[in-house]
Amino acid sequence: MTLDFLGTLKRTHMCGDLRAADADQHVVLMGWVNRRRDHGNLIFLDVRDRSGITQVVLDKEKSGEAHAKAEAARPEFVVAVKGKVRRRAAGLENPNMPTGEIEVVAEELLLLNESKTPPFSPAEEAIGNEEVRLKYRYIDLRRIEMQHNFALRSRVAMAIRNYLVGEGFIEIETPFMTRSTPEGARDYLVPSRVHAGEFYALPQSPQIFKQILMISGFDRYFQIARCFRDEDLRADRQPEFTQIDLEMSFPTQETVFAVVEGFLTAAFAAAGIVLAPPFVRMTYDDAIRNYGIDKPDMRLPAMVSLTDLLTPELRTTLKIEQDLPILGFVIPKAGDLSGTQHKGVVNEVRASFGDCGLDLLDVKRLTTSTEFEPLAKSIRDKLTRGYADFIRSNGCADALGVDPDSPSLSNDFLTVVITPKLGTPAKWNHDPQWIYKRVGALRLELAKKFADKHKLFEQTHTAADFKFAWVTDFPMYEWDEESKTWLAAHHPFTSPHEDDIKAGRLTSDKGAVRALAYDIVLNGTELGSGSIRIHRQDVQAEIFRSLGMTDEEAKARFGFFLDALEYGTPPHGGIALGLDRIVMILAGAASLREVIAFPKTAKAIDLMVDAPTPATEAQLRELHLRIAGRT
Ligand code: ASP
């Protein structure tokens, strides 16, 4: 096939631009053949670029040469079309295409490049095999949906940059080749050729550098930063990912929250969604008490404490352990289960609690006994009040199709009440909040199971889809059963609450120390976390010590940073949010891989470039490395 040269031909419009008002204009379009339909004397080519698709008509009678070339054209050939815009005849418009009112009648067709038959067509919506998509990523990325995702990603990143720069933040790059950062994951290491046996680490985050930038007086830093963590990959993790990373001097937590709320509002506006900050703030303890988890999904009603409704006598009769919490929650719209369905739920809950001592209280059965009927009523009343409050504060009466003031509201939901059987332990692995956490997990599980009924997870593409919360006052330490020690729950530069330092709890009562750490949560996922940092060398050294690190160990790992802290470090704090996840949510995508141009598989492989690969003997020798063996 003879291909044409582009020569001096210039494109006049993108393929998604033309409308009825452009009729009779002479235009030049360039792009890929999305589809080709051959009707003999008439050939239709749908020509696609990143902006959309235009239908091009080639008429043998009018332009024989162009028609002959169109006969040779195949999907994914690269073409240029010179022609005239024509309104489509009445009845032939395509309302599903933005350019569906017009077509371009070709006068000239240039075949700029041919294409092998692609392994899948970017014109098709459903493309099954993800491995094939990743191997031929360049073809996958041609799909309109992917083009949309990356245009959105670019707009979101730009909106965030503009907002932060407007707030006085300076964008500063920090190194990729550095030393281990303390985010708690495994490092990716880069061997040094010049220094035999020594390695750089890729940053798990710019944490230490951004703190040093505060010591350097930059006051407000940000970076849309790549981070690298060698973790065992779960479905929604990537070995390299992008954070919106920021740090500020002299902030309170609220200063950080306002900046994040501002840039998220700008980012969501770039996707056409109007947020209304401030977001809900809640302490870690409240999150656990009300949602049983530190990343509450507030699209669903919270748990309700029923502890005060059961007197010690009632607990004795019903064989419920004294003094432990009794929790209930409702699953909206699941109140009309059949007897068998209800039994199914009961069995499932009992099986999932297994041997931990928790049990489901059958409130329906209580109703049938005169002795327990008043208790059943008070439980249902309290849960109904909670549900009505949820509907009112979430403004979801219409979405759920219920009236919060209706007397029949209690028929609308499934009631779940969990009690501790006699002998249930108050702590599980040192954790006094375990009951809240188990019941919270059940709440999410059942809400997922009945999602078709309550539809509270469905997207309406408005701000109502997005329930944000700040979770504050996290515990500073976590007990590790394996090593029988307290470990830092966050990176070790996180400041403890000033009151807890003053009260000496760092040494006397680690379990009670709160951190000035916070998370931003959206619909039950953590979008980001941050903290007010330690800015005093003495406190930093004490934290390292309280984590079981000797002064020598701390010096060996973070000596440069401890030194820097001694040269006038201002109080400072910051946060980092996952950009990939934010874009994924805004794009309504099912996985991070839909919003990362060249992602890795769950086994950390790049299928397109085929990485990782073995190094050559010569490379290894230069790097002073020898491969010991494979496992
Ligand atoms: N460096 C932390 C992280 O990546 C965030 C922060 O504390 O600002 O999770």
XYZ file of C-alpha atoms and ligand atoms in Angstrom:
640
model
C 0.000 0.000 0.000
C 1.294 3.478 -0.792
C 0.945 5.789 2.112
C 0.476 9.531 1.889
C 2.705 12.167 3.421
C 1.300 14.784 5.727
C 3.134 17.517 3.820
C 1.972 20.945 4.896
C -1.603 19.919 5.579
C -2.945 21.522 8.751
C -5.786 20.265 10.911
C -8.632 22.757 11.302
C -10.798 20.995 13.878
C -10.700 18.133 16.337
C -12.998 15.188 15.625
C -15.329 16.065 18.493
C -15.754 19.737 17.553
C -18.212 19.997 14.701
C -21.900 20.890 15.162
C -24.842 21.824 12.928
C -23.714 25.467 12.969
C -20.526 24.428 11.148
C -22.436 23.206 8.067
C -20.845 24.134 4.724
C -17.452 24.815 6.278
C -14.367 23.320 4.664
C -12.478 21.364 7.289
C -9.449 19.144 7.744
C -9.668 16.381 10.370
C -6.994 13.905 11.412
C -7.265 10.773 13.459
C -7.829 7.029 13.528
C -10.443 4.973 11.692
C -12.740 3.957 14.508
C -15.171 2.015 12.314
C -15.658 1.569 8.592
C -18.930 0.700 6.861
C -18.846 -0.141 3.171
C -22.106 0.368 1.259
C -20.575 0.030 -2.208
C -20.601 3.495 -3.712
C -20.740 5.025 -0.252
C -18.188 4.294 2.442
C -18.558 5.675 5.963
C -15.485 6.157 8.091
C -15.863 7.147 11.726
C -12.717 9.145 12.410
C -11.642 9.385 16.037
C -9.224 11.532 17.993
C -9.091 12.203 21.713
C -11.935 14.690 21.528
C -14.508 12.450 19.872
C -15.658 10.957 16.593
C -16.909 12.402 13.305
C -18.643 10.454 10.559
C -16.954 10.926 7.201
C -18.731 9.998 3.955
C -16.856 8.945 0.834
C -18.924 9.048 -2.307
C -17.506 7.186 -5.322
C -19.363 9.480 -7.764
C -18.024 12.690 -6.215
C -14.477 11.812 -5.248
C -13.432 8.544 -6.749
C -9.816 8.684 -5.603
C -10.708 9.295 -1.954
C -13.302 6.526 -2.158
C -10.709 4.104 -3.495
C -8.413 4.882 -0.584
C -11.262 4.393 1.879
C -11.749 0.930 0.399
C -8.233 0.134 1.523
C -8.600 1.769 4.934
C -9.102 -0.490 7.943
C -9.763 0.141 11.634
C -6.945 2.035 13.389
C -5.420 3.323 10.142
C -4.311 6.913 10.602
C -6.037 9.262 8.155
C -6.457 12.906 7.238
C -9.724 14.033 5.671
C -10.302 17.202 3.678
C -13.961 17.879 3.125
C -17.084 19.871 3.707
C -19.386 19.705 6.711
C -22.941 18.699 5.845
C -26.006 18.571 8.059
C -27.299 15.041 8.188
C -30.706 14.515 6.616
C -33.659 14.586 8.991
C -34.009 11.258 10.757
C -30.391 10.303 10.166
C -28.975 12.293 13.068
C -27.323 10.344 15.863
C -28.383 11.857 19.193
C -25.868 9.653 21.043
C -22.908 11.420 19.418
C -22.080 15.074 20.138
C -21.228 15.425 16.417
C -24.306 13.403 15.440
C -26.036 16.278 13.625
C -23.381 16.481 10.927
C -21.070 14.469 8.736
C -18.057 15.446 6.662
C -18.251 14.774 2.934
C -14.698 13.922 1.977
C -13.011 15.550 -0.996
C -9.625 14.092 -0.246
C -8.452 11.252 1.970
C -4.844 10.765 3.042
C -3.776 7.402 4.398
C -1.015 8.511 6.766
C -0.325 5.139 8.275
C -1.668 1.627 8.303
C -2.304 -0.582 11.317
C -2.159 -4.269 11.926
C -5.496 -5.651 13.079
C -5.405 -4.654 16.758
C -5.829 -7.355 19.440
C -8.994 -5.542 20.479
C -10.866 -2.619 19.094
C -10.751 0.679 20.969
C -14.180 1.263 19.451
C -15.733 -1.450 21.628
C -16.909 -0.605 25.102
C -16.545 -4.025 26.683
C -12.986 -5.284 26.547
C -12.621 -8.388 28.625
C -9.086 -9.392 29.285
C -7.109 -6.929 31.384
C -3.775 -8.587 30.653
C -4.253 -7.942 26.953
C -5.269 -4.373 27.710
C -2.100 -3.817 29.730
C 0.179 -5.472 27.172
C -1.236 -3.294 24.391
C -1.683 -0.285 26.637
C -1.163 2.174 23.746
C -4.280 0.797 22.082
C -6.230 0.605 25.332
C -5.424 4.240 26.058
C -6.974 5.238 22.709
C -10.402 4.349 24.071
C -12.588 7.391 24.642
C -13.160 6.355 28.261
C -9.426 6.243 28.984
C -8.829 9.519 27.179
C -11.550 10.984 29.373
C -9.933 9.611 32.554
C -6.552 11.158 31.753
C -7.997 14.486 30.689
C -9.834 14.500 34.022
C -6.663 13.578 35.891
C -4.816 16.443 34.265
C -7.607 18.920 35.087
C -7.795 17.734 38.694
C -4.024 18.008 39.190
C -4.026 21.468 37.616
C -6.901 22.650 39.830
C -5.023 21.451 42.915
C -1.778 23.124 41.802
C -3.536 26.392 41.073
C -5.323 26.358 44.394
C -2.199 25.626 46.404
C -0.070 28.178 44.575
C -2.850 30.709 45.225
C -2.587 29.885 48.922
C 1.135 30.638 48.963
C 2.490 27.102 48.558
C 5.722 26.576 46.626
C 6.196 23.428 44.563
C 9.599 21.888 45.263
C 10.933 18.585 43.949
C 12.646 16.179 46.309
C 15.008 13.382 45.272
C 14.054 9.928 44.030
C 17.430 8.499 44.924
C 17.688 8.913 48.660
C 17.760 6.850 51.821
C 15.092 4.887 53.600
C 12.019 6.896 54.660
C 9.981 5.830 57.632
C 6.522 5.033 56.244
C 6.739 1.455 57.398
C 6.724 -0.311 54.030
C 9.578 -2.111 52.285
C 11.972 0.062 50.245
C 12.855 -0.257 46.588
C 16.639 -0.166 46.523
C 18.964 1.137 43.814
C 22.500 -0.259 43.908
C 25.317 2.240 43.643
C 27.982 1.603 41.004
C 30.369 4.140 42.470
C 30.027 2.970 46.073
C 30.373 -0.782 46.073
C 27.831 -2.537 48.263
C 25.828 0.613 48.968
C 22.270 1.405 47.961
C 19.962 4.330 47.502
C 16.329 3.827 48.487
C 13.458 5.210 46.426
C 11.294 7.416 48.666
C 8.191 5.916 50.256
C 7.184 9.568 50.639
C 8.997 12.935 50.702
C 8.397 13.022 54.476
C 11.832 13.944 55.813
C 12.592 16.333 52.955
C 9.368 18.242 53.377
C 10.056 18.649 57.079
C 13.571 19.841 56.260
C 12.062 22.356 53.827
C 10.150 23.793 56.794
C 13.416 24.004 58.737
C 14.781 25.799 55.639
C 12.111 28.465 55.963
C 9.955 27.715 52.898
C 6.840 28.051 55.067
C 4.470 26.274 52.669
C 5.617 23.420 50.408
C 3.727 21.113 48.101
C 4.547 18.537 45.485
C 2.540 16.183 43.340
C 5.005 13.497 44.254
C 5.693 9.966 43.133
C 6.133 7.526 46.012
C 7.464 3.973 45.927
C 6.525 1.208 48.331
C 7.445 -2.414 47.869
C 4.341 -3.915 49.409
C 2.532 -7.117 48.704
C 0.008 -5.699 46.325
C -3.645 -5.794 47.155
C -6.200 -5.145 44.467
C -6.074 -1.375 44.802
C -2.390 -0.704 45.411
C 0.413 0.145 43.015
C 4.162 -0.056 43.745
C 4.506 3.521 42.571
C 1.749 6.006 43.150
C 1.214 9.738 43.328
C 0.578 11.825 46.410
C -0.484 15.411 46.797
C 2.071 16.099 49.468
C 2.185 19.275 51.520
C 3.743 20.761 54.608
C 3.249 24.079 56.369
C 4.908 26.009 59.173
C 3.106 27.190 62.312
C -0.193 25.401 61.537
C -2.896 24.081 63.800
C -4.739 20.993 62.604
C -7.533 23.286 61.424
C -5.102 25.232 59.195
C -4.232 22.003 57.404
C -7.887 20.944 57.178
C -8.916 24.240 55.566
C -6.199 23.940 52.895
C -7.176 20.363 52.069
C -10.878 21.218 51.975
C -10.004 24.076 49.635
C -7.998 22.019 47.180
C -10.483 19.125 47.231
C -13.273 21.568 46.471
C -11.230 22.862 43.530
C -10.447 19.324 42.367
C -14.064 18.202 42.544
C -15.200 21.379 40.771
C -12.895 20.341 37.915
C -15.111 17.256 37.639
C -18.311 19.288 37.872
C -19.085 18.490 41.519
C -19.750 21.257 44.019
C -18.597 20.321 47.521
C -19.687 22.229 50.601
C -16.926 22.204 53.234
C -16.242 22.178 56.138
C -16.330 18.395 56.355
C -17.433 16.504 59.450
C -14.753 16.216 62.154
C -14.724 13.290 64.529
C -12.248 11.819 66.960
C -10.848 8.351 66.483
C -12.731 7.191 69.594
C -16.031 8.508 68.246
C -15.364 6.915 64.869
C -14.818 3.570 66.584
C -17.811 3.992 68.904
C -20.199 5.013 66.132
C -18.844 3.198 63.102
C -16.521 0.539 64.521
C -13.750 1.648 62.163
C -11.335 4.553 61.741
C -12.583 5.228 58.214
C -16.315 5.615 58.673
C -18.666 5.161 55.749
C -21.248 7.793 56.511
C -23.439 6.932 53.565
C -24.996 4.454 56.010
C -26.638 4.999 59.408
C -24.172 4.791 62.320
C -24.229 2.116 65.010
C -26.376 2.890 68.036
C -25.407 2.071 71.619
C -28.175 0.094 73.319
C -26.099 -0.531 76.409
C -28.281 1.641 78.677
C -31.487 -0.164 77.663
C -30.468 -3.445 79.256
C -30.555 -3.374 83.041
C -28.303 -5.787 84.967
C -31.397 -7.913 85.702
C -32.376 -8.131 82.033
C -28.791 -9.048 81.158
C -28.888 -11.849 83.705
C -32.169 -13.252 82.373
C -31.038 -12.999 78.757
C -27.594 -14.451 79.607
C -25.731 -11.349 78.444
C -22.354 -10.431 79.937
C -22.554 -7.454 82.275
C -20.737 -4.169 81.526
C -19.842 -4.868 77.898
C -21.359 -2.778 75.109
C -24.536 -3.772 73.306
C -24.713 -2.346 69.810
C -27.380 -2.135 67.182
C -27.653 -0.836 63.655
C -30.176 -0.789 60.868
C -29.937 -1.720 57.205
C -32.292 0.643 55.357
C -34.906 -0.802 52.985
C -34.203 -4.382 54.100
C -37.146 -4.560 56.476
C -39.280 -6.759 54.285
C -37.233 -9.947 54.330
C -39.098 -13.227 54.093
C -38.872 -15.650 57.028
C -36.245 -17.739 55.245
C -34.192 -14.714 54.221
C -34.263 -13.445 57.795
C -33.161 -16.817 59.100
C -30.361 -16.786 56.530
C -29.090 -13.467 57.892
C -29.310 -14.720 61.486
C -27.313 -17.849 60.647
C -24.764 -15.881 58.684
C -24.173 -13.410 61.512
C -23.891 -16.189 64.096
C -21.435 -18.078 61.883
C -19.330 -14.954 61.245
C -18.990 -14.291 64.983
C -17.923 -17.889 65.497
C -16.244 -18.297 68.831
C -15.722 -14.677 69.854
C -18.709 -14.592 72.186
C -20.854 -12.104 70.300
C -24.389 -13.083 69.380
C -27.370 -11.727 67.529
C -30.333 -10.731 69.680
C -33.540 -11.749 67.935
C -35.612 -8.638 68.571
C -38.537 -10.049 66.593
C -38.779 -12.947 69.041
C -38.603 -10.644 72.040
C -41.680 -8.848 70.718
C -43.755 -11.995 71.101
C -43.119 -12.320 74.858
C -44.932 -10.070 77.332
C -41.871 -10.047 79.552
C -39.532 -8.706 76.877
C -41.933 -6.740 74.694
C -41.111 -3.382 76.408
C -37.389 -3.989 75.822
C -38.026 -4.844 72.164
C -40.040 -1.652 71.829
C -37.386 0.553 73.409
C -34.709 -0.978 71.166
C -36.764 -0.408 68.034
C -37.655 3.130 69.134
C -34.017 4.056 69.690
C -32.917 2.571 66.373
C -35.807 4.301 64.592
C -34.832 7.667 66.089
C -31.261 7.138 64.941
C -32.446 6.212 61.448
C -34.723 9.269 61.251
C -31.810 11.519 62.313
C -29.609 9.929 59.660
C -32.213 10.540 56.953
C -32.658 14.156 58.001
C -28.983 15.018 58.350
C -28.009 13.222 55.137
C -30.978 14.666 53.239
C -31.655 11.245 51.738
C -35.433 10.943 52.304
C -36.087 11.149 48.557
C -33.275 8.826 47.623
C -34.563 6.233 50.078
C -38.204 7.019 49.355
C -39.087 7.282 53.062
C -40.496 9.931 55.363
C -38.394 10.249 58.544
C -41.528 11.300 60.460
C -43.688 8.429 59.287
C -44.962 6.128 62.061
C -44.200 3.127 59.855
C -40.514 4.061 59.523
C -39.477 1.079 61.654
C -40.871 -1.332 59.027
C -38.385 0.061 56.540
C -35.198 -1.419 57.947
C -33.588 -4.627 59.064
C -32.744 -4.497 62.765
C -29.427 -5.947 63.880
C -28.597 -6.058 67.605
C -25.419 -7.691 68.861
C -24.926 -8.761 72.472
C -21.955 -10.339 74.275
C -22.763 -13.804 75.625
C -21.736 -14.723 79.164
C -17.985 -15.062 79.360
C -17.217 -12.753 76.430
C -13.790 -11.147 77.045
C -13.620 -7.382 77.512
C -10.347 -7.178 75.559
C -9.165 -9.045 72.496
C -5.427 -8.870 71.873
C -5.166 -5.954 74.331
C -7.901 -4.167 72.446
C -10.817 -2.916 74.567
C -12.653 -1.654 71.459
C -12.802 -4.966 69.666
C -16.595 -5.369 70.018
C -17.181 -2.048 68.262
C -14.817 -3.095 65.484
C -16.437 -6.507 64.936
C -19.943 -5.045 64.871
C -18.742 -2.237 62.578
C -17.353 -4.792 60.144
C -20.686 -6.635 60.176
C -22.482 -3.342 59.481
C -20.428 -2.862 56.315
C -20.782 -6.477 55.242
C -24.584 -6.450 55.548
C -24.830 -3.022 53.918
C -22.937 -4.435 50.921
C -25.143 -7.510 50.848
C -28.312 -5.401 50.720
C -26.908 -2.655 48.469
C -29.483 -3.461 45.790
C -32.259 -2.709 48.236
C -31.049 0.527 49.872
C -29.101 1.806 46.836
C -27.093 4.106 49.127
C -23.866 3.281 47.271
C -25.273 4.269 43.882
C -23.723 7.237 42.112
C -25.916 10.237 41.357
C -22.966 12.368 40.153
C -23.715 15.080 42.687
C -22.094 16.149 45.943
C -24.526 13.771 47.712
C -22.343 10.850 46.577
C -19.394 12.057 48.632
C -19.379 11.802 52.421
C -16.130 13.242 53.748
C -14.892 13.175 57.328
C -11.794 14.174 59.247
C -10.780 11.628 61.837
C -8.541 13.070 64.571
C -6.839 12.077 67.832
C -5.555 8.711 66.713
C -3.716 6.604 69.270
C 0.028 7.258 69.133
C 1.020 3.616 69.691
C -0.281 0.200 68.725
C 0.406 -2.935 70.730
C 2.158 -5.590 68.684
C 1.354 -9.025 70.012
C 4.143 -10.715 68.093
C 7.005 -8.577 69.393
C 5.128 -7.760 72.624
C 6.014 -4.093 72.224
C 4.314 -0.804 71.468
C 4.902 0.323 67.909
C 4.327 3.772 66.426
C 0.913 3.793 64.758
C 2.172 6.462 62.306
C 5.601 7.480 61.127
C 7.737 8.399 64.135
C 7.791 12.151 63.398
C 4.151 12.476 64.418
C 3.721 14.648 67.471
C 1.945 13.307 70.522
C -0.785 15.478 72.003
C 0.857 18.230 74.038
C -1.293 17.313 77.083
C -0.112 13.712 76.941
C 3.545 14.827 76.813
C 2.976 17.170 79.763
C 1.242 14.414 81.775
C 4.214 12.102 81.219
C 2.082 9.429 79.514
C 4.791 8.717 76.935
C 6.480 6.584 79.555
C 3.708 5.871 82.061
C 0.747 4.925 79.831
C 1.582 4.483 76.155
C -1.815 3.009 75.314
C -3.492 6.285 76.324
C -1.247 8.651 74.324
C -3.054 10.435 71.513
C -1.262 11.555 68.378
C -1.814 14.865 66.613
C -2.515 12.720 63.565
C -5.492 12.969 61.269
C -6.988 11.163 58.308
C -9.279 12.429 55.623
C -11.867 9.806 54.808
C -14.300 9.573 51.915
C -17.101 7.014 51.738
C -15.256 4.567 53.956
C -11.844 4.859 52.288
C -8.840 6.740 53.585
C -7.873 9.437 51.073
C -4.918 10.708 53.024
C -3.262 11.126 56.347
C -1.022 13.588 58.049
C 0.003 15.045 61.345
C 1.423 17.903 63.298
C 5.091 16.975 63.619
C 7.554 16.887 66.414
C 9.671 20.026 66.077
C 11.811 19.658 69.181
C 14.902 17.504 69.170
C 14.392 16.401 72.790
C 10.836 15.180 72.102
C 11.938 13.466 68.886
C 14.726 11.648 70.687
C 12.289 10.609 73.414
C 9.839 9.220 70.848
C 12.575 7.177 69.200
C 13.541 5.884 72.638
C 9.949 5.117 73.573
C 9.728 3.061 70.375
C 12.560 0.920 71.616
C 15.235 2.543 69.423
C 18.536 3.220 71.177
C 20.100 6.650 70.702
C 22.764 4.993 68.531
C 20.169 3.319 66.309
C 18.223 6.573 65.956
C 21.440 8.373 65.073
C 22.388 5.784 62.481
C 18.994 5.980 60.736
C 17.950 9.584 61.173
C 21.044 11.342 62.516
C 21.000 14.022 59.808
C 17.418 14.807 60.674
C 18.021 14.929 64.421
C 20.895 17.328 63.679
C 18.663 19.505 61.506
C 16.034 19.685 64.258
C 18.599 21.436 66.432
C 18.924 24.454 64.141
C 15.706 26.360 64.796
C 12.884 24.121 63.610
C 9.502 25.853 63.463
C 6.353 24.015 64.569
C 5.067 22.406 61.411
C 2.635 19.852 60.052
C 1.199 18.523 56.843
C -0.570 15.791 55.025
C -0.474 13.666 51.885
C -3.460 12.527 49.819
C -3.519 9.877 47.112
C -4.072 11.581 43.767
C -4.694 8.296 41.956
C -7.524 7.385 44.323
C -9.148 10.835 44.085
C -9.155 10.650 40.288
C -10.421 7.075 40.375
C -13.389 8.139 42.494
C -14.119 11.170 40.305
C -13.891 9.099 37.132
C -16.213 6.492 38.663
C -13.514 3.938 37.784
C -13.346 0.507 39.348
C -9.583 0.335 39.779
C -6.514 2.539 40.125
C -5.229 1.014 36.896
C -7.926 2.924 35.015
C -6.369 6.250 36.012
C -2.637 5.421 35.920
C -1.341 5.531 32.354
C 1.177 2.718 32.674
C 0.284 0.733 35.776
C 1.635 -2.543 37.084
C -0.282 -5.741 37.620
C -1.076 -7.211 41.019
C 2.257 -9.035 40.695
C 4.093 -5.707 40.190
C 4.785 -6.395 36.513
C 4.585 -3.868 33.686
C 3.194 -6.068 30.924
C 3.820 -3.554 28.150
C 7.533 -2.966 28.618
C 7.945 -6.337 30.328
C 9.567 -5.169 33.553
C 11.209 -6.246 35.754
C 13.848 -8.082 33.701
C 17.090 -9.785 34.679
C 20.199 -7.619 34.461
C 23.100 -8.668 32.263
C 26.224 -10.142 33.814
C 28.107 -6.996 32.812
C 25.598 -4.732 34.562
C 25.691 -6.852 37.694
C 29.456 -6.829 37.728
C 29.536 -3.044 37.455
C 27.128 -2.808 40.351
C 29.158 -5.263 42.436
C 26.205 -7.657 42.619
C 25.805 -11.378 42.196
C 22.443 -13.175 42.014
C 22.404 -15.773 44.766
C 19.496 -17.803 43.494
C 15.816 -17.593 42.795
C 12.998 -18.588 45.083
N 4.138 11.003 54.669
C 2.840 10.605 55.124
C 2.291 9.470 54.231
O 2.771 9.283 53.133
C 1.849 11.703 55.080
C 2.156 12.804 56.002
O 2.365 12.560 57.205
O 2.131 13.964 55.559
O 1.376 8.779 54.619
